[in-house]
Amino acid sequence: MVRIGFDIGGILSKYPDILRPIVAALLAAPDVAVHVLSDMHPHAKCVAVVHDNGFMVPPERIHSCDYSEHGEECKAVKAREIGLDVLVDDFPGYVATIGAPALRLLSMPDPTRDYYDATW
C-alpha cells in the first residue's frame, strides 16, 4: 500500500481542476491510500473544506497537523505517525525533513493562479 498525502491550502485549493480527477483515481486504486494534511484547525473544518470542494477523502484520512507543538516539522511528524510515503506541499518547510516521508514533492506556486481557485 502506498500512502500519499496532499496539502489543502496552495495545493488542493489552488489546483482543484487538475487534482480532483487525480485524487479520485487514486482513491479508486486498491493499492493507494490518499491522505490530506493541513495545519488548519479544527479537524472538522479540514474535513468540511475538503469534502465541500469535491475531494471525497475519508475523514479518518484527513489530518490536522500541530504547528504550535512541532513548527515546520508538524507534517513530518504526522507523516511518520501515519506511515506516509509521499507528501505534496507548496511550503518548503513542510517537505524539508529528510525521510518524513521518503518522497517529498514541493509544488512551485503559479503566481497567475489564486491561492484559492474560483470554484473553491
PDB file of C-alpha atoms in Angstrom:
ATOM      1  CA  MET A   1       0.000   0.000   0.000  1.00  0.00           C
ATOM      2  CA  VAL A   2       1.339   3.410  -0.999  1.00  0.00           C
ATOM      3  CA  ARG A   3       0.201   6.272   1.212  1.00  0.00           C
ATOM      4  CA  ILE A   4       0.163   9.709  -0.429  1.00  0.00           C
ATOM      5  CA  GLY A   5      -0.696  12.975   1.276  1.00  0.00           C
ATOM      6  CA  PHE A   6      -1.838  16.254  -0.233  1.00  0.00           C
ATOM      7  CA  ASP A   7      -1.817  19.688   1.398  1.00  0.00           C
ATOM      8  CA  ILE A   8      -5.038  21.726   1.333  1.00  0.00           C
ATOM      9  CA  GLY A   9      -4.046  25.389   1.002  1.00  0.00           C
ATOM     10  CA  GLY A  10      -1.996  26.088  -2.097  1.00  0.00           C
ATOM     11  CA  ILE A  11      -2.310  22.539  -3.432  1.00  0.00           C
ATOM     12  CA  LEU A  12      -5.887  21.207  -3.421  1.00  0.00           C
ATOM     13  CA  SER A  13      -7.226  24.768  -3.141  1.00  0.00           C
ATOM     14  CA  LYS A  14      -5.088  26.144  -5.974  1.00  0.00           C
ATOM     15  CA  TYR A  15      -5.283  23.259  -8.461  1.00  0.00           C
ATOM     16  CA  PRO A  16      -8.678  21.561  -7.935  1.00  0.00           C
ATOM     17  CA  ASP A  17      -9.294  21.238 -11.676  1.00  0.00           C
ATOM     18  CA  ILE A  18      -6.102  19.202 -12.027  1.00  0.00           C
ATOM     19  CA  LEU A  19      -6.169  17.345  -8.721  1.00  0.00           C
ATOM     20  CA  ARG A  20      -9.841  16.313  -8.392  1.00  0.00           C
ATOM     21  CA  PRO A  21      -9.562  13.646 -11.135  1.00  0.00           C
ATOM     22  CA  ILE A  22      -6.125  12.557  -9.922  1.00  0.00           C
ATOM     23  CA  VAL A  23      -7.298  12.185  -6.317  1.00  0.00           C
ATOM     24  CA  ALA A  24     -10.466  10.391  -7.473  1.00  0.00           C
ATOM     25  CA  ALA A  25      -8.365   7.921  -9.465  1.00  0.00           C
ATOM     26  CA  LEU A  26      -6.025   7.367  -6.534  1.00  0.00           C
ATOM     27  CA  LEU A  27      -8.970   6.837  -4.184  1.00  0.00           C
ATOM     28  CA  ALA A  28     -10.223   4.105  -6.519  1.00  0.00           C
ATOM     29  CA  ALA A  29      -6.828   2.372  -6.674  1.00  0.00           C
ATOM     30  CA  PRO A  30      -6.727  -0.669  -4.370  1.00  0.00           C
ATOM     31  CA  ASP A  31      -3.029  -0.205  -3.560  1.00  0.00           C
ATOM     32  CA  VAL A  32      -3.091   3.531  -2.751  1.00  0.00           C
ATOM     33  CA  ALA A  33      -4.327   5.337   0.358  1.00  0.00           C
ATOM     34  CA  VAL A  34      -4.945   9.061  -0.108  1.00  0.00           C
ATOM     35  CA  HIS A  35      -4.485  11.353   2.884  1.00  0.00           C
ATOM     36  CA  VAL A  36      -4.827  15.108   3.328  1.00  0.00           C
ATOM     37  CA  LEU A  37      -2.566  17.012   5.721  1.00  0.00           C
ATOM     38  CA  SER A  38      -3.095  20.591   6.825  1.00  0.00           C
ATOM     39  CA  ASP A  39      -2.039  22.958   9.562  1.00  0.00           C
ATOM     40  CA  MET A  40      -5.668  24.152   9.587  1.00  0.00           C
ATOM     41  CA  HIS A  41      -7.724  23.521  12.728  1.00  0.00           C
ATOM     42  CA  PRO A  42     -10.027  22.061  13.873  1.00  0.00           C
ATOM     43  CA  HIS A  43     -10.173  18.700  12.132  1.00  0.00           C
ATOM     44  CA  ALA A  44     -13.872  19.152  11.337  1.00  0.00           C
ATOM     45  CA  LYS A  45     -13.045  22.313   9.383  1.00  0.00           C
ATOM     46  CA  CYS A  46     -10.453  20.418   7.333  1.00  0.00           C
ATOM     47  CA  VAL A  47     -12.973  17.685   6.541  1.00  0.00           C
ATOM     48  CA  ALA A  48     -15.650  20.212   5.547  1.00  0.00           C
ATOM     49  CA  VAL A  49     -13.282  22.180   3.291  1.00  0.00           C
ATOM     50  CA  VAL A  50     -12.018  19.029   1.567  1.00  0.00           C
ATOM     51  CA  HIS A  51     -15.467  17.482   1.064  1.00  0.00           C
ATOM     52  CA  ASP A  52     -17.232  20.743   0.137  1.00  0.00           C
ATOM     53  CA  ASN A  53     -14.719  21.114  -2.696  1.00  0.00           C
ATOM     54  CA  GLY A  54     -15.221  17.684  -4.209  1.00  0.00           C
ATOM     55  CA  PHE A  55     -12.362  15.677  -2.706  1.00  0.00           C
ATOM     56  CA  MET A  56     -14.050  12.678  -1.108  1.00  0.00           C
ATOM     57  CA  VAL A  57     -11.180  11.549   1.083  1.00  0.00           C
ATOM     58  CA  PRO A  58     -12.433   9.598   4.118  1.00  0.00           C
ATOM     59  CA  PRO A  59     -12.477  11.807   7.254  1.00  0.00           C
ATOM     60  CA  GLU A  60     -10.097   9.466   9.076  1.00  0.00           C
ATOM     61  CA  ARG A  61      -7.511  10.176   6.364  1.00  0.00           C
ATOM     62  CA  ILE A  62      -7.750  13.956   6.769  1.00  0.00           C
ATOM     63  CA  HIS A  63      -5.288  15.228   9.355  1.00  0.00           C
ATOM     64  CA  SER A  64      -4.785  18.485  11.229  1.00  0.00           C
ATOM     65  CA  CYS A  65      -1.070  18.839  11.939  1.00  0.00           C
ATOM     66  CA  ASP A  66       0.006  20.597  15.119  1.00  0.00           C
ATOM     67  CA  TYR A  67       2.159  23.569  14.112  1.00  0.00           C
ATOM     68  CA  SER A  68       2.033  25.057  17.614  1.00  0.00           C
ATOM     69  CA  GLU A  69       3.784  21.966  19.006  1.00  0.00           C
ATOM     70  CA  HIS A  70       6.046  20.878  16.128  1.00  0.00           C
ATOM     71  CA  GLY A  71       6.562  24.005  13.999  1.00  0.00           C
ATOM     72  CA  GLU A  72       7.565  23.345  10.408  1.00  0.00           C
ATOM     73  CA  GLU A  73       8.082  19.660  11.232  1.00  0.00           C
ATOM     74  CA  CYS A  74       4.366  19.208  12.024  1.00  0.00           C
ATOM     75  CA  LYS A  75       3.647  17.439   8.725  1.00  0.00           C
ATOM     76  CA  ALA A  76       6.792  15.301   9.035  1.00  0.00           C
ATOM     77  CA  VAL A  77       5.625  14.183  12.479  1.00  0.00           C
ATOM     78  CA  LYS A  78       2.184  13.302  11.092  1.00  0.00           C
ATOM     79  CA  ALA A  79       3.749  11.596   8.050  1.00  0.00           C
ATOM     80  CA  ARG A  80       5.751   9.316  10.330  1.00  0.00           C
ATOM     81  CA  GLU A  81       2.728   8.668  12.539  1.00  0.00           C
ATOM     82  CA  ILE A  82       0.522   7.516   9.643  1.00  0.00           C
ATOM     83  CA  GLY A  83       3.255   5.854   7.555  1.00  0.00           C
ATOM     84  CA  LEU A  84       3.035   8.300   4.645  1.00  0.00           C
ATOM     85  CA  ASP A  85       5.213   7.507   1.605  1.00  0.00           C
ATOM     86  CA  VAL A  86       4.631  10.719  -0.392  1.00  0.00           C
ATOM     87  CA  LEU A  87       3.730  14.296   0.556  1.00  0.00           C
ATOM     88  CA  VAL A  88       2.756  17.017  -1.925  1.00  0.00           C
ATOM     89  CA  ASP A  89       3.011  20.522  -0.436  1.00  0.00           C
ATOM     90  CA  ASP A  90       3.777  24.091  -1.517  1.00  0.00           C
ATOM     91  CA  PHE A  91       5.693  25.131   1.606  1.00  0.00           C
ATOM     92  CA  PRO A  92       9.410  24.178   1.675  1.00  0.00           C
ATOM     93  CA  GLY A  93       9.479  23.830   5.464  1.00  0.00           C
ATOM     94  CA  TYR A  94       6.840  21.103   5.360  1.00  0.00           C
ATOM     95  CA  VAL A  95       8.827  18.960   2.931  1.00  0.00           C
ATOM     96  CA  ALA A  96      12.292  19.693   4.344  1.00  0.00           C
ATOM     97  CA  THR A  97      12.584  16.853   6.874  1.00  0.00           C
ATOM     98  CA  ILE A  98      14.583  14.062   5.272  1.00  0.00           C
ATOM     99  CA  GLY A  99      12.773  10.726   5.300  1.00  0.00           C
ATOM    100  CA  ALA A 100       9.443  12.070   6.517  1.00  0.00           C
ATOM    101  CA  PRO A 101       8.119  10.904   4.185  1.00  0.00           C
ATOM    102  CA  ALA A 102      10.612   9.322   1.790  1.00  0.00           C
ATOM    103  CA  LEU A 103       9.250  11.200  -1.256  1.00  0.00           C
ATOM    104  CA  ARG A 104       8.538  14.874  -0.633  1.00  0.00           C
ATOM    105  CA  LEU A 105       7.211  16.831  -3.592  1.00  0.00           C
ATOM    106  CA  LEU A 106       7.393  20.634  -3.485  1.00  0.00           C
ATOM    107  CA  SER A 107       4.905  22.385  -5.730  1.00  0.00           C
ATOM    108  CA  MET A 108       6.192  25.685  -7.045  1.00  0.00           C
ATOM    109  CA  PRO A 109       3.427  28.295  -6.817  1.00  0.00           C
ATOM    110  CA  ASP A 110       1.978  29.575 -10.065  1.00  0.00           C
ATOM    111  CA  PRO A 111       1.673  33.328  -9.435  1.00  0.00           C
ATOM    112  CA  THR A 112      -1.016  33.635 -12.121  1.00  0.00           C
ATOM    113  CA  ARG A 113      -3.375  31.427 -10.096  1.00  0.00           C
ATOM    114  CA  ASP A 114      -5.160  32.461  -6.934  1.00  0.00           C
ATOM    115  CA  TYR A 115      -4.324  30.585  -3.737  1.00  0.00           C
ATOM    116  CA  TYR A 116      -7.986  29.560  -3.674  1.00  0.00           C
ATOM    117  CA  ASP A 117      -9.392  28.643  -7.073  1.00  0.00           C
ATOM    118  CA  ALA A 118     -12.583  30.489  -8.082  1.00  0.00           C
ATOM    119  CA  THR A 119     -14.528  27.214  -7.638  1.00  0.00           C
ATOM    120  CA  TRP A 120     -13.210  26.752  -4.109  1.00  0.00           C
TER     121      TRP A 120
END
